[in-house]
PDB file of C-alpha atoms in Angstrom:
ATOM      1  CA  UNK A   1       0.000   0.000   0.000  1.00  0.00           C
ATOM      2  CA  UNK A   2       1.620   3.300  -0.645  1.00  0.00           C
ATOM      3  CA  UNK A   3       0.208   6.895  -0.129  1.00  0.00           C
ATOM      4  CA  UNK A   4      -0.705   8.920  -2.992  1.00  0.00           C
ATOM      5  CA  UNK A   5      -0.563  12.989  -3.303  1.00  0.00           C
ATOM      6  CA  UNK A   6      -2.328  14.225  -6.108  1.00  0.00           C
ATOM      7  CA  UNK A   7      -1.243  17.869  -7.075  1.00  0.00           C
ATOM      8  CA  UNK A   8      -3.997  19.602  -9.117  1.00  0.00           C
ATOM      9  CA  UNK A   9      -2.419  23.117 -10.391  1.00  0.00           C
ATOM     10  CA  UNK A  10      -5.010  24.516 -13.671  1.00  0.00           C
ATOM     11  CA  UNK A  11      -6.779  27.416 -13.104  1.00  0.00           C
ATOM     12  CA  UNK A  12      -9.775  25.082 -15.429  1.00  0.00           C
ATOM     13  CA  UNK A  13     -11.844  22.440 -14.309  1.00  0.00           C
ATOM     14  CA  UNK A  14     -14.040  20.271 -16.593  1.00  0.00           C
ATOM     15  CA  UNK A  15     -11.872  21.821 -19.735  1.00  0.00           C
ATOM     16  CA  UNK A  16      -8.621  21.066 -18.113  1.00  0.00           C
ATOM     17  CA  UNK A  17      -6.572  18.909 -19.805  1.00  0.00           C
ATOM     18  CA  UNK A  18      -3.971  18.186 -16.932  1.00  0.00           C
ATOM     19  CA  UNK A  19      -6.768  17.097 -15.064  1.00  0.00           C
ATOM     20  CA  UNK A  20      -7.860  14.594 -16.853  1.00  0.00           C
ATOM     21  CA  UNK A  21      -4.149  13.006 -17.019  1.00  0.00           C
ATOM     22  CA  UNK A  22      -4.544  12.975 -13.124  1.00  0.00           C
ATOM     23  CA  UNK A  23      -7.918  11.331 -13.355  1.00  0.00           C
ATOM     24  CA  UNK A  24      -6.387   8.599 -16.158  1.00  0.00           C
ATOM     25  CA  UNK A  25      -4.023   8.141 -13.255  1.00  0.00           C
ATOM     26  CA  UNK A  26      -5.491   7.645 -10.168  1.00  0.00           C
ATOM     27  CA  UNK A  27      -8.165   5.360 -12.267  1.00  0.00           C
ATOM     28  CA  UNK A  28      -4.817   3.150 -13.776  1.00  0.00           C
ATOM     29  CA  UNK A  29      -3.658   3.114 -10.360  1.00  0.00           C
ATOM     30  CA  UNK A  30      -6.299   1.818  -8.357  1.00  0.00           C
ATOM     31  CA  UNK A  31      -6.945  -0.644 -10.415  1.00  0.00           C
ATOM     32  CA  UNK A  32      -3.516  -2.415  -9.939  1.00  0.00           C
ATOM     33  CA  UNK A  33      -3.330  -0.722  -6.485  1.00  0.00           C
ATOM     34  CA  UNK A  34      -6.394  -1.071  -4.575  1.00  0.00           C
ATOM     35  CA  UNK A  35      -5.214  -0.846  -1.685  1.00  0.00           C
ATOM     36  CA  UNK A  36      -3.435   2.587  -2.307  1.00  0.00           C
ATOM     37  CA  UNK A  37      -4.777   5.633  -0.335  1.00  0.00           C
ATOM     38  CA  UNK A  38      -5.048   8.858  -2.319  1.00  0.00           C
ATOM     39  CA  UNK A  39      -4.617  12.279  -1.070  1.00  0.00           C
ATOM     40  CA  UNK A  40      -5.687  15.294  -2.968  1.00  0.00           C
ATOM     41  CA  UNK A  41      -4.310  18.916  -2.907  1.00  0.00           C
ATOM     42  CA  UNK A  42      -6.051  21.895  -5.358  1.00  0.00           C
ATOM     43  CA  UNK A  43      -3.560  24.779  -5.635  1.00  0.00           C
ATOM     44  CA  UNK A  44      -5.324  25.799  -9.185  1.00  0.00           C
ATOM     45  CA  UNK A  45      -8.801  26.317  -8.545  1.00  0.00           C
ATOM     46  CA  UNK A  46      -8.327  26.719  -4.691  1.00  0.00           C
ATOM     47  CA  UNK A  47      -4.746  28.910  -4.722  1.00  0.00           C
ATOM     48  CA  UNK A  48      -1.850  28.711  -2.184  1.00  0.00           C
ATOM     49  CA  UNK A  49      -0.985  31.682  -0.351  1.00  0.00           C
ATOM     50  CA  UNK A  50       2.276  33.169  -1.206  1.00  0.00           C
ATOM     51  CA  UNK A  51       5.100  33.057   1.069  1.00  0.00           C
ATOM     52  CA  UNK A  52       5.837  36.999   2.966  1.00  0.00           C
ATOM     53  CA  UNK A  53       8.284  38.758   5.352  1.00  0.00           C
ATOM     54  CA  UNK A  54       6.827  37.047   7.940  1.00  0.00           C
ATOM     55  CA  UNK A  55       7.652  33.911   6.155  1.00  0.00           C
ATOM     56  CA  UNK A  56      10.885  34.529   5.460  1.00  0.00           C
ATOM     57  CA  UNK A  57      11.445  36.054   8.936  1.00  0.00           C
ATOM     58  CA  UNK A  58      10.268  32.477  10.702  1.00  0.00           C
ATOM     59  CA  UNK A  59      11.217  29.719   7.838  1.00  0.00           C
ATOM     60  CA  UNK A  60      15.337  30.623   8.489  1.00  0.00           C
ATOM     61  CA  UNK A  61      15.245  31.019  12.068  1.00  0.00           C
ATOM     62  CA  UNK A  62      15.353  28.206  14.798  1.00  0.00           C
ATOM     63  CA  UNK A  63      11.898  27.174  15.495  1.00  0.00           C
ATOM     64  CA  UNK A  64      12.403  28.581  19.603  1.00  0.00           C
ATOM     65  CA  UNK A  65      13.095  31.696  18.079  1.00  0.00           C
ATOM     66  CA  UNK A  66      10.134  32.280  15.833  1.00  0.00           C
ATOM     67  CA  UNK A  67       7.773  34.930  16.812  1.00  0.00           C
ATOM     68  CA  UNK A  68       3.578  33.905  17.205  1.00  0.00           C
ATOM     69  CA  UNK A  69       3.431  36.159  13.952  1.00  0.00           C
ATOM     70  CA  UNK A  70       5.899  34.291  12.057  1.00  0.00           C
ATOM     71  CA  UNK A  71       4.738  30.575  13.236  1.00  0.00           C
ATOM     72  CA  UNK A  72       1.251  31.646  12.210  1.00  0.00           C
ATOM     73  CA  UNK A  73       2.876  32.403   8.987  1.00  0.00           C
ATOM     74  CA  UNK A  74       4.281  28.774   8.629  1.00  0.00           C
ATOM     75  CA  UNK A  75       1.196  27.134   9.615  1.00  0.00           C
ATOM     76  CA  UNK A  76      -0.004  26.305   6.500  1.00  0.00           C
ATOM     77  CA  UNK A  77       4.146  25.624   4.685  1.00  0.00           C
ATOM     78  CA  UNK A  78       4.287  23.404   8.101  1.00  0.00           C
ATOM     79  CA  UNK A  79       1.045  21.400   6.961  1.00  0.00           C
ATOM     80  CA  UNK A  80       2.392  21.370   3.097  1.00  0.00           C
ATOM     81  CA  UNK A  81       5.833  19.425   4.069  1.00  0.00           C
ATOM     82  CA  UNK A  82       4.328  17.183   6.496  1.00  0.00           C
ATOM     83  CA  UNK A  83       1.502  15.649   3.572  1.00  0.00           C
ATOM     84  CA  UNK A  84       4.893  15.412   1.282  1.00  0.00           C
ATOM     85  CA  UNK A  85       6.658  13.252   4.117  1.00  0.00           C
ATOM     86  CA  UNK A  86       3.755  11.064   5.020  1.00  0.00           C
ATOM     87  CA  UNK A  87       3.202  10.283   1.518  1.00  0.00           C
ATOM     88  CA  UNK A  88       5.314   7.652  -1.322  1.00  0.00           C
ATOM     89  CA  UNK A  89       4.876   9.113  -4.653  1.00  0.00           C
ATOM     90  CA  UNK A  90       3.728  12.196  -5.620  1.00  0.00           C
ATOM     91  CA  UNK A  91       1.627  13.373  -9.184  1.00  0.00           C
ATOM     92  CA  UNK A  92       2.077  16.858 -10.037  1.00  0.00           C
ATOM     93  CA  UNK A  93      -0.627  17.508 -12.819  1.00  0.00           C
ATOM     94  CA  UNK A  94      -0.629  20.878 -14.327  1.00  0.00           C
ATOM     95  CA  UNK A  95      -1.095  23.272 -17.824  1.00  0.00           C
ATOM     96  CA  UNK A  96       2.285  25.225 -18.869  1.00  0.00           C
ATOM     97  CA  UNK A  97       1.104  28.779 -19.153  1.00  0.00           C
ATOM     98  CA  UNK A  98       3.262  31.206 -21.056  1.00  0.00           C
ATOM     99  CA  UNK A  99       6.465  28.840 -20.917  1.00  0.00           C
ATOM    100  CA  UNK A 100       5.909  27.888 -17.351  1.00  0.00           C
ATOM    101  CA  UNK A 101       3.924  27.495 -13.940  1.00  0.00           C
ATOM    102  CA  UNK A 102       0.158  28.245 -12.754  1.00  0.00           C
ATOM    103  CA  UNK A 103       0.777  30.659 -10.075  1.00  0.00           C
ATOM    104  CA  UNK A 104      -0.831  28.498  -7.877  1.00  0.00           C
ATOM    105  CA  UNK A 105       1.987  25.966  -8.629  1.00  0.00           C
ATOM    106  CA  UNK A 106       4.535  28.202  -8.148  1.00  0.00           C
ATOM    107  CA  UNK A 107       3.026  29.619  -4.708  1.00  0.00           C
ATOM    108  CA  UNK A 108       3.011  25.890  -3.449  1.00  0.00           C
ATOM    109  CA  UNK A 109       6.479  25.079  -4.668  1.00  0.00           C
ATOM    110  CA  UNK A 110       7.432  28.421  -2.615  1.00  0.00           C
ATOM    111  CA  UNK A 111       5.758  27.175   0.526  1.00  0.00           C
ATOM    112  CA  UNK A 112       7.507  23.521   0.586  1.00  0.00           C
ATOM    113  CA  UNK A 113      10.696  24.706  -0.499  1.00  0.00           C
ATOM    114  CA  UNK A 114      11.900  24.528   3.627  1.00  0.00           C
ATOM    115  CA  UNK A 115      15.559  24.876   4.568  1.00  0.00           C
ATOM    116  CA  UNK A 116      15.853  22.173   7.412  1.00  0.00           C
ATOM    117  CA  UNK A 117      12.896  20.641   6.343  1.00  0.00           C
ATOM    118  CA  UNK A 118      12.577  19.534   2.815  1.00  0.00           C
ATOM    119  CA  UNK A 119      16.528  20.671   2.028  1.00  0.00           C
ATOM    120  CA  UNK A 120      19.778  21.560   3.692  1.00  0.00           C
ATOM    121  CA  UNK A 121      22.562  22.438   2.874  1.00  0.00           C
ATOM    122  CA  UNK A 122      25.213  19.562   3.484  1.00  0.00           C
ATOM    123  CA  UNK A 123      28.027  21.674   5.557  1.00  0.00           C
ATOM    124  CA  UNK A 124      25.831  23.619   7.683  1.00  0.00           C
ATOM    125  CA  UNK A 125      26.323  26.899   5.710  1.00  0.00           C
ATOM    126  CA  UNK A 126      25.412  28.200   2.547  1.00  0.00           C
ATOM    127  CA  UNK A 127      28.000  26.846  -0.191  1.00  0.00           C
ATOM    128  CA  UNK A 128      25.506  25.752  -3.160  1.00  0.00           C
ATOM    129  CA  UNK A 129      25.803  21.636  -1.793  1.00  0.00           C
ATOM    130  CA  UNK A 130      22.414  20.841  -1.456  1.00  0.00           C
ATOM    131  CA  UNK A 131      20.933  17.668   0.023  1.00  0.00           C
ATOM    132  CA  UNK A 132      16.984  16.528  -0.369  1.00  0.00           C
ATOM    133  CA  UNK A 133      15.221  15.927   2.952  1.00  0.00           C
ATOM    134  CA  UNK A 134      12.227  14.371   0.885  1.00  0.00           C
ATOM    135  CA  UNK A 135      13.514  10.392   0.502  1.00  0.00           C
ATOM    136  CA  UNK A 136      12.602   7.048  -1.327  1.00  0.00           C
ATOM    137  CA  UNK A 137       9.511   9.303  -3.107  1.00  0.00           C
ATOM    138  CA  UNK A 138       8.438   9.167  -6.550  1.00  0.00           C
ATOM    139  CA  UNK A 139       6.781  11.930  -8.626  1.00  0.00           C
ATOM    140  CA  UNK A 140       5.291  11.830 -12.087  1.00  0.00           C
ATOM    141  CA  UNK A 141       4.589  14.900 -13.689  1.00  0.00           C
ATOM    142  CA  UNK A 142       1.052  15.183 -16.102  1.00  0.00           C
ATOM    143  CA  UNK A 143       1.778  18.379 -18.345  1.00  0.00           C
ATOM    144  CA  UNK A 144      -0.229  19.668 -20.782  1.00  0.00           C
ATOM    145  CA  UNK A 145       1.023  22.287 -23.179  1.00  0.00           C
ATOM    146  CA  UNK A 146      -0.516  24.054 -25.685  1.00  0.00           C
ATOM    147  CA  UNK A 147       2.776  23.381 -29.032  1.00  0.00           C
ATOM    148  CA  UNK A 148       5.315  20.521 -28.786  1.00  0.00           C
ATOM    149  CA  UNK A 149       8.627  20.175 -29.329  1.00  0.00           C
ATOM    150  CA  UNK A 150       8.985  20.799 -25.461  1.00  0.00           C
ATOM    151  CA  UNK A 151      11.166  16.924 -24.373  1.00  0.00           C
ATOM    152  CA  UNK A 152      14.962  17.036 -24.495  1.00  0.00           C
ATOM    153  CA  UNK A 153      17.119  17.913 -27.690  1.00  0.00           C
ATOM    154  CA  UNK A 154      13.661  19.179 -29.455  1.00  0.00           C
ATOM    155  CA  UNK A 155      13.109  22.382 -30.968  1.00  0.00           C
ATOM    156  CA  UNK A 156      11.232  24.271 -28.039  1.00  0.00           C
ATOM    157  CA  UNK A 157      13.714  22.905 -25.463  1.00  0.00           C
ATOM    158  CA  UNK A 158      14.870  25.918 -24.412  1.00  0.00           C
ATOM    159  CA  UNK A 159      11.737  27.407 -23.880  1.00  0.00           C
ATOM    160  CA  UNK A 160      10.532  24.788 -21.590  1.00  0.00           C
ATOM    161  CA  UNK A 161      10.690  26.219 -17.598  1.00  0.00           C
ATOM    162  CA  UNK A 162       7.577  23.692 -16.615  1.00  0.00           C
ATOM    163  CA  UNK A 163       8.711  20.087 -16.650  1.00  0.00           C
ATOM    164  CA  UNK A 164      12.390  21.275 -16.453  1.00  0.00           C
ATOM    165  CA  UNK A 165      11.918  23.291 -13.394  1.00  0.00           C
ATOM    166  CA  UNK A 166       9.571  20.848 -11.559  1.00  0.00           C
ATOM    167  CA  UNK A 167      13.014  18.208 -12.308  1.00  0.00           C
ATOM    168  CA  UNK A 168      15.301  20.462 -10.809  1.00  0.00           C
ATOM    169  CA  UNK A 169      13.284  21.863  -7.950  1.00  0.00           C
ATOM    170  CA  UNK A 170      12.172  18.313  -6.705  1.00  0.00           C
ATOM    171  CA  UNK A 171      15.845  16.786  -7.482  1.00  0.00           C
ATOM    172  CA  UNK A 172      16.599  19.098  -4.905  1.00  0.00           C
ATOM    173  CA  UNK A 173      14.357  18.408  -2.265  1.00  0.00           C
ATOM    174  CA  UNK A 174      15.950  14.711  -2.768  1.00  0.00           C
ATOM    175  CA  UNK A 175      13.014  13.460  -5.539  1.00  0.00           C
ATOM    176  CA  UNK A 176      15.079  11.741  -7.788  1.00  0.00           C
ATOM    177  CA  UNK A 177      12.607   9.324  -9.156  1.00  0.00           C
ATOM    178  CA  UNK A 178      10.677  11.389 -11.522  1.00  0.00           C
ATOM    179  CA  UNK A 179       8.760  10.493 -14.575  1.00  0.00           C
ATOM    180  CA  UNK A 180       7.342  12.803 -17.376  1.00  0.00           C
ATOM    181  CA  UNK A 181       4.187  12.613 -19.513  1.00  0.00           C
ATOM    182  CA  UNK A 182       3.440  15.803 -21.436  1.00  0.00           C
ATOM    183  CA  UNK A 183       0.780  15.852 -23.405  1.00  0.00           C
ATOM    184  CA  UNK A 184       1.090  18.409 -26.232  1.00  0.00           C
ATOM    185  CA  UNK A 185      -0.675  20.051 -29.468  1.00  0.00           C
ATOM    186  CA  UNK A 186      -3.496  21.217 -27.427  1.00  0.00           C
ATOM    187  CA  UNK A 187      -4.018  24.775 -29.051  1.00  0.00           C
ATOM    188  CA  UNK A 188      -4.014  22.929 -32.534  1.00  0.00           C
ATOM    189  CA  UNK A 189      -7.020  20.763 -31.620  1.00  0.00           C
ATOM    190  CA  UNK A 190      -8.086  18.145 -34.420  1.00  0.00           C
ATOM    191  CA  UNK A 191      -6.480  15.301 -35.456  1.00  0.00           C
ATOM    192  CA  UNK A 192      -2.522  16.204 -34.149  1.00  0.00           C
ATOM    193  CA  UNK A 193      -4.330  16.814 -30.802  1.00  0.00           C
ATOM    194  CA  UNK A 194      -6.101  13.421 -31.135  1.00  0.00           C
ATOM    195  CA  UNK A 195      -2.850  11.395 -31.899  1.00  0.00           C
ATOM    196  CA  UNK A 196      -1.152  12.858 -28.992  1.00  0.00           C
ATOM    197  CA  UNK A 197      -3.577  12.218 -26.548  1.00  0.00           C
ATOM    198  CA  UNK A 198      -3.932   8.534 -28.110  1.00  0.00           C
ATOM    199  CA  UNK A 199      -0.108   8.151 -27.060  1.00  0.00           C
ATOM    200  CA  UNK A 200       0.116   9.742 -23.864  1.00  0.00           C
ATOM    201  CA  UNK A 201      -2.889   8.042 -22.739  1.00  0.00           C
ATOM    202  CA  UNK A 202      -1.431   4.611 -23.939  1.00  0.00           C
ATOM    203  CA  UNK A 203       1.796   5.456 -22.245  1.00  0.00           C
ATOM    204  CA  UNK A 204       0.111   6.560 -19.287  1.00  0.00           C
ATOM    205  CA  UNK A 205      -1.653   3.135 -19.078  1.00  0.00           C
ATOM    206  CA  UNK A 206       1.379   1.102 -18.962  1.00  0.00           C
ATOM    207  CA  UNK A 207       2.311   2.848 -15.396  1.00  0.00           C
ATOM    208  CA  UNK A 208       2.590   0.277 -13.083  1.00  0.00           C
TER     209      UNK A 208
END
């Protein structure tokens, strides 16, 4: 049995394309994992806070020196790190807008990204050696984008700060088990829409 976070980040809901990869899923999974419990978190519809001076002031400090305004500020980061250490794998599904993140998305990465807590730095002081606090988890990422060309070596790569960043961000909370499926062509629609999704749903249903 392992414990599931599902991370929800378009703004859309019935139209949304990344959330119907998180639907194909949980759907896959549960039905060669019945026993698996699934959590859900909505930072697109339902947005995360973003982080503030009291945040900052309280997330680098020892916890017995944090002010009531500045743990109040960390309630909710506090809550946010302890789902992503209860849980084994984790499924970020989300849209790339404009080359990137949902705001939402990038709010909750801000919130999770905890110095002591999710990372550290390995001698004690700030010298660029991170190490992940976040162990033995896997994520998948479900993006959908709206031209192609997006994956490694292809045309578009360098324009590509959504999968890439999610990669790099969670390598460095310690998530080194990560798997991409991107499903692309959306803004042309028709039949190039209707082969990708054919593949990535195929793909998708080979996850074990």
């Amino acid at each position: 049995m392992k414990k599931v976070l599902i991370i929800n980040a378009s703004v859309r809901n019935e139209r949304s394309y990344s959330r119907k990869l998180s639907q194909l899923f949980v759907e896959n999974r549960k039905s060669k994992h019945p026993t698996d419990v699934f959590t859900y978190r909505e930072v697109g519809t339902q947005p995360i806070p973003g982080i503030d001076e009291s945040w900052i002031a309280g997330a680098f400090i020892k916890p017995a020196d944090r002010t009531e305004a500045s743990r109040k500020a960390l309630k909710l980061s506090d809550e946010l790190v302890a789902e992503l250490h209860e849980h084994d794998i984790y499924v970020i599904a989300t849209p790339m807008y404009n080359w990137s993140l949902p705001s939402g998305l990038k709010a909750y990465i801000d919130q999770i990204m905890r110095f002591n807590k999710t990372w550290k730095f390995r001698s004690g002081v700030p010298d660029g050696d991170y190490v992940g606090l976040l162990e033995n988890k896997k994520l998948f990422v479900l993006s959908s984008r709206g031209d192609t060309g997006y994956g490694e070596g292809e045309k578009n790569e360098h324009m590509n700060f959504q999968t890439t960043y999610l990669k790099f961000i969670f390598g460095i909370m310690g998530v080194k088990d990560i798997s991409l499926f991107s499903l692309d062509n959306e803004e042309f629609g028709g039949e190039i829409f209707e082969r990708s999704k054919k593949e990535i749903f195929d793909r998708m249903r080979l996850i074990e």
